[in-house]
Coordinates of C-alpha atoms in Angstrom, one line a residue:
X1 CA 0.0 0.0 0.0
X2 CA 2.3 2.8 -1.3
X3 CA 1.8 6.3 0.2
X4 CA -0.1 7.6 -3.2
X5 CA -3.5 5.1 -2.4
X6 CA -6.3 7.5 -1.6
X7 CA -9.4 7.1 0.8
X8 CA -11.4 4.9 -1.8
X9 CA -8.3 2.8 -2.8
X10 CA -7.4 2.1 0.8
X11 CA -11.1 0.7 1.2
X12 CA -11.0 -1.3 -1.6
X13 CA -8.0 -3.2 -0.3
X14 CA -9.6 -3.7 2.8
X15 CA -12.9 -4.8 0.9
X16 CA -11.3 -7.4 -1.0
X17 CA -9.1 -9.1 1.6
X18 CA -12.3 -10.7 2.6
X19 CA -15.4 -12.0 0.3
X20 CA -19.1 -11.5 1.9
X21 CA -20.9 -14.8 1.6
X22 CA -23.5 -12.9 -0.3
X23 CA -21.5 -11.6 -2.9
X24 CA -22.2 -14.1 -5.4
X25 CA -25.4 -12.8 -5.8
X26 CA -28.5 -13.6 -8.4
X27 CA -27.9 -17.0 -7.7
X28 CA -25.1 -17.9 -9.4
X29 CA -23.4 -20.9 -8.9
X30 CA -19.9 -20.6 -6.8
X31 CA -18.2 -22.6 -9.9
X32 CA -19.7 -19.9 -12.0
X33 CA -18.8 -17.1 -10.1
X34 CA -14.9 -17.9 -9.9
X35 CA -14.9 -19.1 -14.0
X36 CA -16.6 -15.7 -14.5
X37 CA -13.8 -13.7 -12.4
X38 CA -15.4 -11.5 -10.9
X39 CA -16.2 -12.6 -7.4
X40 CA -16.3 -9.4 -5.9
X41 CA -18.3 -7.8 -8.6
X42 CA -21.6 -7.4 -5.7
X43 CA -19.5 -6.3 -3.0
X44 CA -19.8 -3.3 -0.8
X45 CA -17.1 -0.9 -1.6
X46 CA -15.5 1.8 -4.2
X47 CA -17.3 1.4 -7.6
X48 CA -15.0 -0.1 -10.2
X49 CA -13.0 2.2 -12.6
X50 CA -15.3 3.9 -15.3
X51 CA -15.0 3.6 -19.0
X52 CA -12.6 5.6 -20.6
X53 CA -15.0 7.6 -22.8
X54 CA -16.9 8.3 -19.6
X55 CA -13.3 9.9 -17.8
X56 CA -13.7 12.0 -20.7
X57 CA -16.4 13.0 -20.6
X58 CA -16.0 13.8 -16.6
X59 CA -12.6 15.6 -17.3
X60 CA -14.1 17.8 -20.5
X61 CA -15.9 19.5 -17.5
X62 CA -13.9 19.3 -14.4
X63 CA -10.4 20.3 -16.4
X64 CA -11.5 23.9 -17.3
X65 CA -13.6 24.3 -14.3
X66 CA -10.3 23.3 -12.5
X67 CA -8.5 25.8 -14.6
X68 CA -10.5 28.6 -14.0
X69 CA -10.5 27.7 -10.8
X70 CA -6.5 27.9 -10.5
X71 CA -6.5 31.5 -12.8
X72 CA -9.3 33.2 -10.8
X73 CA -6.3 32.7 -7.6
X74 CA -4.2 33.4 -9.2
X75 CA -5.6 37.1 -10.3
X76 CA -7.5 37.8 -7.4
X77 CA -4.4 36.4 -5.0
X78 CA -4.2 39.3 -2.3
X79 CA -0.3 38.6 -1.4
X80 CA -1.4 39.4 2.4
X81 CA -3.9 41.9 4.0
X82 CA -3.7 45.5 3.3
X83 CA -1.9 47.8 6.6
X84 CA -4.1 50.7 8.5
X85 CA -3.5 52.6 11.3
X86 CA -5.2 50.7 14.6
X87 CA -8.2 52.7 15.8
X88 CA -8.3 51.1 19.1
X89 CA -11.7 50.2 19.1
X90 CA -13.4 46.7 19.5
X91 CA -11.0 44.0 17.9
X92 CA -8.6 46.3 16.2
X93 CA -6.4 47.1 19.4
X94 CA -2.8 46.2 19.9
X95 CA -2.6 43.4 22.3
X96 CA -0.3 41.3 24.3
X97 CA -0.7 38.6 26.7
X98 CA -0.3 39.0 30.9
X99 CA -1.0 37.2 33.9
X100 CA -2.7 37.8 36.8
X101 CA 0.0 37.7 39.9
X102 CA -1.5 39.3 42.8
X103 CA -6.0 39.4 43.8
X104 CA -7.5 40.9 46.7
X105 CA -10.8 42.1 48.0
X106 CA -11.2 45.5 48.4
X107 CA -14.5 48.1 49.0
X108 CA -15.8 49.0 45.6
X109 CA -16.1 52.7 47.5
X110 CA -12.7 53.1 48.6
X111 CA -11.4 52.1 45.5
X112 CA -13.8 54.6 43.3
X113 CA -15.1 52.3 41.0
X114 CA -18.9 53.3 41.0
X115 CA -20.4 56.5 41.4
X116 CA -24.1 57.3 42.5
X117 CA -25.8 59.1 40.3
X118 CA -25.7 62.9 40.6
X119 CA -29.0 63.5 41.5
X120 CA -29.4 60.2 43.7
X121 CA -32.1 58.7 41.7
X122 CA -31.6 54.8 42.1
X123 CA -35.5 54.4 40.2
X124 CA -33.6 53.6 36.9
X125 CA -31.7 49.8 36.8
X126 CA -28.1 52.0 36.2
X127 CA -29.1 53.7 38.9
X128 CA -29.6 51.0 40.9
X129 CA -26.9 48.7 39.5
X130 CA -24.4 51.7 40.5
X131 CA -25.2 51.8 43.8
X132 CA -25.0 47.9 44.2
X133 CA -21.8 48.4 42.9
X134 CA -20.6 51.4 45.3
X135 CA -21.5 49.0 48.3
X136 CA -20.2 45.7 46.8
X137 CA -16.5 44.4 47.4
X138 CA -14.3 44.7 44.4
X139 CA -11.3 43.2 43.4
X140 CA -7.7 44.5 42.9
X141 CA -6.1 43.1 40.5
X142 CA -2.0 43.2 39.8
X143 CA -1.6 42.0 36.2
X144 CA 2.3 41.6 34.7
X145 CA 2.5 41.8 30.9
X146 CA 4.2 38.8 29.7
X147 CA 4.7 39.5 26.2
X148 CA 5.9 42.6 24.4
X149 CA 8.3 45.5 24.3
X150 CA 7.1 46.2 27.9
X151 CA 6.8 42.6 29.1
X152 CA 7.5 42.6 33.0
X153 CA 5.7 45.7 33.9
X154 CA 2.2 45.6 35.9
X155 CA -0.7 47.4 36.0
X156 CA -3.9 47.5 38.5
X157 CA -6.8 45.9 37.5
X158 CA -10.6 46.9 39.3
X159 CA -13.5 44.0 38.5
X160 CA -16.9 44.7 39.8
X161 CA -18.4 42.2 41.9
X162 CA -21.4 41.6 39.2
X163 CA -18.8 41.8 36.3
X164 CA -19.7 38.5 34.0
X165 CA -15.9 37.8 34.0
X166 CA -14.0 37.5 37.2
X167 CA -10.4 37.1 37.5
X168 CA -8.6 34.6 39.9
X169 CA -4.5 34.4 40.4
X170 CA -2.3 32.9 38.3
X171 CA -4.4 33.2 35.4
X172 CA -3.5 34.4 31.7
X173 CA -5.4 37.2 30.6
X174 CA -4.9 39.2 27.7
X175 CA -4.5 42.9 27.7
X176 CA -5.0 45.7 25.9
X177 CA -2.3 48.6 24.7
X178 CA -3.4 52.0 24.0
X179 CA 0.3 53.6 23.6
X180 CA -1.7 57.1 23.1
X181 CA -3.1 57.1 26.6
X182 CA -1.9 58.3 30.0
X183 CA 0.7 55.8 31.5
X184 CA -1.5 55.1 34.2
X185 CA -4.1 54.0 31.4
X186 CA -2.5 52.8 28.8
X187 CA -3.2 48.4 29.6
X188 CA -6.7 47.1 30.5
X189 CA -7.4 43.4 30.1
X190 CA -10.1 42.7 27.8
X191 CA -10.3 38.8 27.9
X192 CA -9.0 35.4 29.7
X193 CA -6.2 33.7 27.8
X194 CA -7.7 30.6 26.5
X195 CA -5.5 28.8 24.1
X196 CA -4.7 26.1 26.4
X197 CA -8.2 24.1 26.6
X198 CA -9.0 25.2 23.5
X199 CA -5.8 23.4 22.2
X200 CA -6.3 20.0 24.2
X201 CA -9.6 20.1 22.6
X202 CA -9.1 20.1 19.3
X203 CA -6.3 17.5 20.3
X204 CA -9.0 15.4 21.6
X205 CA -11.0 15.9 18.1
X206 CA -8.0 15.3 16.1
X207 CA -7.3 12.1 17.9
X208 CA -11.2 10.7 18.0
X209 CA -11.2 11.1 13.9
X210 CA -8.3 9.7 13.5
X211 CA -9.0 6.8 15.9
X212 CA -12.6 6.3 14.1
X213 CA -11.8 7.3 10.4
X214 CA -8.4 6.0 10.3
X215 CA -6.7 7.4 6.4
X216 CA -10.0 8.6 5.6
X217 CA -10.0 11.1 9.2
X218 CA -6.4 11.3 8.7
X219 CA -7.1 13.1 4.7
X220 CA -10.5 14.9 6.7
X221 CA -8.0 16.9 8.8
X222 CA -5.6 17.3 6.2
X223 CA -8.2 18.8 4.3
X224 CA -9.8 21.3 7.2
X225 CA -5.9 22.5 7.4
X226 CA -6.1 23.4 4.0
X227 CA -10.0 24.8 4.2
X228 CA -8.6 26.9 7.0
X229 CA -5.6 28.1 5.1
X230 CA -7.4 29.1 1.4
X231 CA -9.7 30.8 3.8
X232 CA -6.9 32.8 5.7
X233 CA -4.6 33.1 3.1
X234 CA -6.7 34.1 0.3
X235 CA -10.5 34.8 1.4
X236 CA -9.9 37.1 3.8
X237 CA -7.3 39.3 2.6
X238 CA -8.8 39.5 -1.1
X239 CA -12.2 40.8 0.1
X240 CA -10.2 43.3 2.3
X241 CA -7.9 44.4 -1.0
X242 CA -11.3 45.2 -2.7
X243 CA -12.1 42.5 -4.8
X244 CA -15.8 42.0 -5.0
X245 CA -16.8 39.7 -2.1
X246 CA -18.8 37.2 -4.1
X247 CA -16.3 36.6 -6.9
X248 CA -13.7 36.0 -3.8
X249 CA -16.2 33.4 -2.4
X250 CA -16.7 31.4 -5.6
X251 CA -13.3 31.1 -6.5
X252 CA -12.0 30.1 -2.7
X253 CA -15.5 27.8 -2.5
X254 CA -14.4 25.8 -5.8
X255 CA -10.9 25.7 -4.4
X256 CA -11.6 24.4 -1.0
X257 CA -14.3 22.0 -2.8
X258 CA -11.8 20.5 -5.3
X259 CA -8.9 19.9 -2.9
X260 CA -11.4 19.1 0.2
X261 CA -12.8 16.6 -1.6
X262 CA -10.4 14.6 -4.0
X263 CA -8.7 15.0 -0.7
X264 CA -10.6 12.6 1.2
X265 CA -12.0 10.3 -1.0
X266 CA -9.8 9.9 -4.2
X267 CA -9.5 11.5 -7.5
X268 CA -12.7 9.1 -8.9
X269 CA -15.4 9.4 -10.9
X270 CA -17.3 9.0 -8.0
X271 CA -15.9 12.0 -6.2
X272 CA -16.2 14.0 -9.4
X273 CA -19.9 13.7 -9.6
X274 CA -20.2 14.7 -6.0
X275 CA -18.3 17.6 -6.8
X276 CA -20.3 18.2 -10.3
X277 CA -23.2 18.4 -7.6
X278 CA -21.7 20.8 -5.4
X279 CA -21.2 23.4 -8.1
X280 CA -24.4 23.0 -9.7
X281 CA -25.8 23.7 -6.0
X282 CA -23.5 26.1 -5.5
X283 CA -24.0 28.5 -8.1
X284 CA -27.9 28.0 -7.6
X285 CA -27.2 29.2 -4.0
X286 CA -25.4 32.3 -5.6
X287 CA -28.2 33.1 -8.0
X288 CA -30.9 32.9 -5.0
X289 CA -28.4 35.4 -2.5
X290 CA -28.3 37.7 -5.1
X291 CA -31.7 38.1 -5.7
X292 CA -32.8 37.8 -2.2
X293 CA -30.2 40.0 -0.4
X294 CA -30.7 43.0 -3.1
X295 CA -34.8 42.3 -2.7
X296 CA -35.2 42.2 0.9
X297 CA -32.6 45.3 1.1
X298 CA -30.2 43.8 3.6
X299 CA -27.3 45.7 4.2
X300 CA -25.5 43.2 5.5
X301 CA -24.0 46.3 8.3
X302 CA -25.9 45.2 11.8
X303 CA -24.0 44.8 14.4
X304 CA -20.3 46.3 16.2
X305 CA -18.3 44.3 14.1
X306 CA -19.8 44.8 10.6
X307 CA -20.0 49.0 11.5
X308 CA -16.0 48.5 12.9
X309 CA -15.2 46.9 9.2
X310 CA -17.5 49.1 7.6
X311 CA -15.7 52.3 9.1
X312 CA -12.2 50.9 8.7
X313 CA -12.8 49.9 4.9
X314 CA -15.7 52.3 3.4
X315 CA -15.2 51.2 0.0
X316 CA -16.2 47.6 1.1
X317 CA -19.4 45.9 -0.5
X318 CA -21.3 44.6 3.1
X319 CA -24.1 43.1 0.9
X320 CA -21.2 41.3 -1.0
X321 CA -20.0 40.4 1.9
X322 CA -23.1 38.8 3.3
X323 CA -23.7 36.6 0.3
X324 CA -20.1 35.7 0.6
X325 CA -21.0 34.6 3.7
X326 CA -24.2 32.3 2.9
X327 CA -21.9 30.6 0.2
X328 CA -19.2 29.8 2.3
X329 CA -21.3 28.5 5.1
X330 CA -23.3 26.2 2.4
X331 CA -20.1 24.1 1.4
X332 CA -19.6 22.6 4.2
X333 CA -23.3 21.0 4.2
X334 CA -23.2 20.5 0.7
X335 CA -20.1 18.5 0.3
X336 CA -21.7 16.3 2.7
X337 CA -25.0 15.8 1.2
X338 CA -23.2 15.0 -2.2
X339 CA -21.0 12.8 -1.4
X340 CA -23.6 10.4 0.8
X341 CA -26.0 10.7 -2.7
X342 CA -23.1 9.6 -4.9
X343 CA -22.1 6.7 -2.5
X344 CA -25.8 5.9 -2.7
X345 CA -26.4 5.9 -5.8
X346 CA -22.8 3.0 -6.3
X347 CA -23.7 1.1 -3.9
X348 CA -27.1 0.6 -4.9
X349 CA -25.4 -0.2 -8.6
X350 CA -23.2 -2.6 -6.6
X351 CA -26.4 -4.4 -4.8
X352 CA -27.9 -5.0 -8.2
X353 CA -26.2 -4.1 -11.5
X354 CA -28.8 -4.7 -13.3
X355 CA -31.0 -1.7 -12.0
X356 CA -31.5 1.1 -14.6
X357 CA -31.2 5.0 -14.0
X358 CA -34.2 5.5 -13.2
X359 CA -34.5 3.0 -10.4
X360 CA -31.5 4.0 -9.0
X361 CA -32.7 7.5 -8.8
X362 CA -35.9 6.5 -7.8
X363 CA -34.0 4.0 -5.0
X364 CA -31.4 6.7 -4.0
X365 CA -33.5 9.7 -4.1
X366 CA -35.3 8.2 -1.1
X367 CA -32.1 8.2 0.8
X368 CA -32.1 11.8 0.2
X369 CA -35.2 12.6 1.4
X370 CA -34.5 11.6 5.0
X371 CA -31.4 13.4 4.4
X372 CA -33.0 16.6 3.5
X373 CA -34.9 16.8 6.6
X374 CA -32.6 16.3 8.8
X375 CA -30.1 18.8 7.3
X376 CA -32.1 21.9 7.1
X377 CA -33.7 21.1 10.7
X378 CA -29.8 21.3 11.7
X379 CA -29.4 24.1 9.8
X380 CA -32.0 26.4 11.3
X381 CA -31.8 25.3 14.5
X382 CA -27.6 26.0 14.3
X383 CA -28.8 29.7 13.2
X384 CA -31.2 30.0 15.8
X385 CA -29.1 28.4 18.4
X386 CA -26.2 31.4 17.6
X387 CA -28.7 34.0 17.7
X388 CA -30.6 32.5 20.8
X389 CA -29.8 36.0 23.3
X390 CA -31.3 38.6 20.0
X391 CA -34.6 36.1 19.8
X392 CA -34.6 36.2 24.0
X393 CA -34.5 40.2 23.9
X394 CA -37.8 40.2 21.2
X395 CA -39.2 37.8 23.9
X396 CA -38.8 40.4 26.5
X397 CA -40.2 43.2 24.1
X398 CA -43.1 40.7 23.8
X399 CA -42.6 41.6 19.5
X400 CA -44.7 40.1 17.4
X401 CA -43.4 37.4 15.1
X402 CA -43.6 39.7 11.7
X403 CA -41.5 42.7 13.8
X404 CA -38.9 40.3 14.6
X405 CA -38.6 38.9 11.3
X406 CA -38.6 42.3 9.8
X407 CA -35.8 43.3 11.5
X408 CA -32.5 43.0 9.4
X409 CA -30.6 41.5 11.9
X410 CA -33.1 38.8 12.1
X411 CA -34.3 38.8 8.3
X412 CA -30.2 38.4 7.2
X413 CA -30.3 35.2 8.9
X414 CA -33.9 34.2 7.5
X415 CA -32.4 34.9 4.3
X416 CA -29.1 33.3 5.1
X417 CA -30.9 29.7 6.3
X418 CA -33.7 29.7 3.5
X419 CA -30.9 30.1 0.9
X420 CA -28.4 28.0 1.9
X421 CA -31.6 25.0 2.9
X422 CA -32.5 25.7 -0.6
X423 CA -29.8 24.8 -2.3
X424 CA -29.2 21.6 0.0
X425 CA -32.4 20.6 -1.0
X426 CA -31.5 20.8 -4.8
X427 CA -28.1 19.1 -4.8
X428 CA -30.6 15.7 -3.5
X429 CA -32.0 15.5 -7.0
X430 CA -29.3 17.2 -8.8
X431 CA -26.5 14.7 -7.7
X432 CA -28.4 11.6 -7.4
X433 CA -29.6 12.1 -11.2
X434 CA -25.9 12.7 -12.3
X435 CA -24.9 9.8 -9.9
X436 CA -27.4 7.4 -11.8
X437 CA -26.2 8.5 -15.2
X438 CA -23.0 8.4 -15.1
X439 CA -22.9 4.6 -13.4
X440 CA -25.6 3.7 -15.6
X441 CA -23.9 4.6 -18.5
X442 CA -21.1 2.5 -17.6
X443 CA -22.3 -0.4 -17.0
X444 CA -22.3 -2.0 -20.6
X445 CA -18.1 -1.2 -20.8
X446 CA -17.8 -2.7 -17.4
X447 CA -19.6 -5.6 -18.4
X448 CA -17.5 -6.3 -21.7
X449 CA -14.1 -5.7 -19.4
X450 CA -15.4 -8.4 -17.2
X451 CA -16.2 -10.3 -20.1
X452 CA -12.7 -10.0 -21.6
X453 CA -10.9 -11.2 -18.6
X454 CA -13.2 -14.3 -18.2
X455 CA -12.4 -15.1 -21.9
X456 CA -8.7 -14.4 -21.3
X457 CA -8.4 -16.6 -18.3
X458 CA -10.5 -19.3 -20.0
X459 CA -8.2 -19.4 -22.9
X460 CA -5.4 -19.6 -21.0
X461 CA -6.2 -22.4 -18.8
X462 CA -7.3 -24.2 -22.2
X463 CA -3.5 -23.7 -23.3
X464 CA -2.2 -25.1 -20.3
X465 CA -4.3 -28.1 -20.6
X466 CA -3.2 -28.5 -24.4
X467 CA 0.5 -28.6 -22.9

C-alpha cells in the first residue's frame, strides 16, 4: 500500500481481503462465479474504474472548471492583508498577553469604581446597578504583561463584583495597549487567555477522527488544514484588497471544494460527480443570494463588528460580503450531502447491477429525502441556536413574530438559512440524477471488461491443458 493510495483505494483493499458470503449474488453458482472472475463484482465498496469515454467526458468538464478555478487565484491572490492605522476600538487594538500575579478584596467605594448618580435617583436599573456596585467588594487586580516591548511591567486591575468575567490568580489574561493614553491608562485586560483548553480540545477531536476514520480522518483533517488556510490566506485578505466579495467566495468555495474533496476520497469518478453536484448547487445558492439580499434590502451592516469593518474599509461591499457569507457557510453542508448521494447511488449499482437510471434514482433519491430533513432542521436550529440572546430580547419586548422577522438582523439570517436549505435541498435531485447517469452509462463497458478477462483466463487455462 504505497503512500499515493487515496481514501477509496485504501477501502478497496480492505474490501477485497475478505469475500461477503452474499457476494455471489443472483444466484449464481460458486463454480460460476470464480470461471466468470469477478467474485467481488456485488461487493460493498469503491465502484469499479469507469470507461474511458466516460473519464472523458468527466474531465471535458472538471479540467477547465479546475483551470478557471486555479486563474481566478491566481488574479484575485491578495499577497497578504492590506496595513491601516489601529483605531483602538473593539478587535482592532494592539494586544499582548499577561497574567494575573496578585488578587485581593477590596471596597468597591474606597477604590472609586462606582459613582451614585448625581442626583441620587436609584428608580432607573443603572441607577440602581451603581449603587449595588458602590456597596459591593471589588477586586484588585496586579496583572504583569508577559509579552511585548514592555513585558515585565504591571498594571492594576478593578473588576466589579457583578462583572460576568471574574479574575482569579495565576491566570492568563490578555490585555490591551493603548500607547496614546496616559501611563497610568495605557493596559486594561479585555479577555482570559484561552488557548490552552482550547488546544487539548481540538487534540481530543484530532485524535477521535483519526482513531474512528483512520486514512479517511487522517485526509478529513488534512483537508480542514487546507480549508482553513485558502480561507486565511486568500478569502480574507482578497475581500479586504477590494475585490468584489462574491467573486472571492466562488473562486475560494471551488478551491476548498476540489482539494477538500479529491482529498478525502480519491481522484474518482465518484468524487467527481459529488463535486459536479456541489457546483451545480452552489451556483444555484449564488443566483438565490443575489436576488434575495438585493430584494429584501439587507445591508449586511448590523451589528459592532460589521460598522467596525465598515468604518475601517468604506469602500467595502457589506451586501457582498453577506452573500459571501451564505456561500461559504453552504459548502460545508453540501459537500456532505453530495458525497452520501453519490455513494448511494454505487452502492445501490453494486447491490444490483442490473438496475436502470431511473431506479437508481428512484432507490437513492429516497435516501435523500431523509437526508433533507434532517439537514435543514440542523441548519436552522444552528442559526437559531447562535442568535438564541437577540430572539430572548424580542421575547422580552413581547414583539410580534412579523416585527422580529422584519428586522434585518433577524431577516439576514432568515435569508441566510432559506438560501443556503435551498440549495441543499436541490443538490438531492441534482447529484443523485448525475450519480445514476453516469454509473448507468457504464455499466455495458464494465460488463464487456469483465467479459474480456473471463475469456482471457478461459483461454489460458485451455493452453495449459493443451501442454
Amino acid at each position: 500500500m504505497g503512500p499515493s493510495r487515496s481514501c477509496d483505494d485504501l477501502s478497496v483493499t480492505s474490501s477485497q481481503q475478505t469475500p461477503e458470503p452474499h457476494s455471489h449474488g443472483h444466484g449464481a453458482a460458486p463454480g460460476d462465479v470464480a470461471a466468470s472472475g469477478h467474485v467481488h463484482s456485488h461487493a460493498h465498496g469503491p465502484a469499479e474504474p469507469v470507461s474511458r469515454h466516460l473519464r472523458r467526458v468527466i474531465a471535458a468538464v472538471l479540467i477547465p472548471f479546475a483551470t478557471a478555478v486555479l486563474v481566478g487565484l491566481a488574479v484575485l491572490w491578495p499577497g497578504g492583508a492590506p496595513g491601516h492605522e489601529r483605531t483602538g476600538v473593539g478587535f482592532d487594538r494592539q494586544t499582548e498577553q499577561g497574567t494575573v500575579v496578585a488578587l485581593e478584596r477590596v471596597s468597591c467605594e474606597e477604590v472609586n469604581a462606582a459613582q451614585v448618580p448625581p442626583t441620587g435617583d436609584t428608580s432607573t436599573p443603572e441607577g440602581r446597578e451603581t449603587v449595588n456596585r458602590q456597596q459591593g467588594d471589588c477586586a484588585r487586580a496586579t496583572v504583569e504583561v508577559t509579552t511585548g516591548p514592555e513585558k515585565g511591567r504591571q498594571f492594576v486591575e478593578i473588576v466589579q463584583p457583578d462583572a460576568p468575567r471574574q479574575l482569579r490568580e495565576g491566570q492568563g489574561v490578555v490585555v490591551a495597549y493603548a500607547p496614546d493614553a496616559p501611563r497610568d491608562l495605557q493596559y486594561s485586560v479585555t479577555d482570559v487567555n484561552r488557548k490552552v483548553p482550547i488546544a487539548v480540545l481540538a487534540g481530543i477531536f484530532a485524535l477521535a477522527v483519526v482513531l474512528v476514520g483512520r486514512m479517511r480522518g487522517l485526509m478529513a483533517l488534512i483537508a480542514l488544514a487546507v480549508s482553513f488556510a485558502v480561507l486565511t490566506l486568500f478569502i480574507l485578505p482578497a475581500i479586504l484588497q477590494g475585490s468584489n466579495p462574491l467573486v472571492v467566495a466562488v473562486v475560494g468555495s471551488s478551491a476548498i471544494m476540489l482539494m477538500a474533496l479529491y482529498l478525502c476520497h480519491g481522484v474518482t469518478a465518484r468524487t467527481s460527480v459529488a463535486v459536479l453536484g456541489t457546483l451545480i448547487s452552489l451556483l444555484l445558492i449564488g443566483l438565490l443570494g443575489s436576488l434575495f439580499i438585493g430584494w429584501a434590502s439587507l445591508s449586511g451592516n448590523t451589528d459592532d463588528n460589521t460598522g467596525l469593518i465598515k468604518g475601517l474599509y468604506p469602500e467595502l461591499d457589506m451586501s457582498g460580503l453577506l452573500l459571501a457569507g451564505v456561500i461559504i457557510g453552504s459548502l460545508g453542508v453540501l459537500d456532505d450531502v453530495t458525497v452520501t448521494q453519490t455513494s448511494a447511488v454505487w452502492e445501490l449499482h453494486h447491490a444490483d447491477p442490473g438496475m436502470g437510471p431511473r431506479a437508481l434514482y428512484r432507490a437513492a433519491i429516497r435516501i435523500g429525502r431523509d437526508h433533507i430533513a434532517s439537514v435543514v432542521n440542523t441548519l436552522v436550529l444552528a442559526y437559531a441556536g447562535a442568535a438564541l440572546p437577540l430572539l430572548l430580547l424580542f421575547s422580552i419586548a413581547q414583539s410580534s413574530v412579523g416585527t422580529v422577522a422584519n428586522s434585518e438582523l433577524v431577516a439576514q439570517e432568515i435569508v441566510r438559512t432559506l438560501v443556503g436549505s435551498i440549495g441543499l435541498v436541490a443538490s438531492v435531485p441534482v447529484t443523485t440524477a448525475l450519480a445514476a447517469l453516469v454509473v448507468s452509462a457504464d455499466r455495458p463497458a464494465a460488463e464487456e471488461k469483465r467479459a474480456a478477462t473471463a475469456a482471457g483466463r478461459t483461454g489460458g487455462r485451455g493452453r495449459r491443458r493443451k501442454r
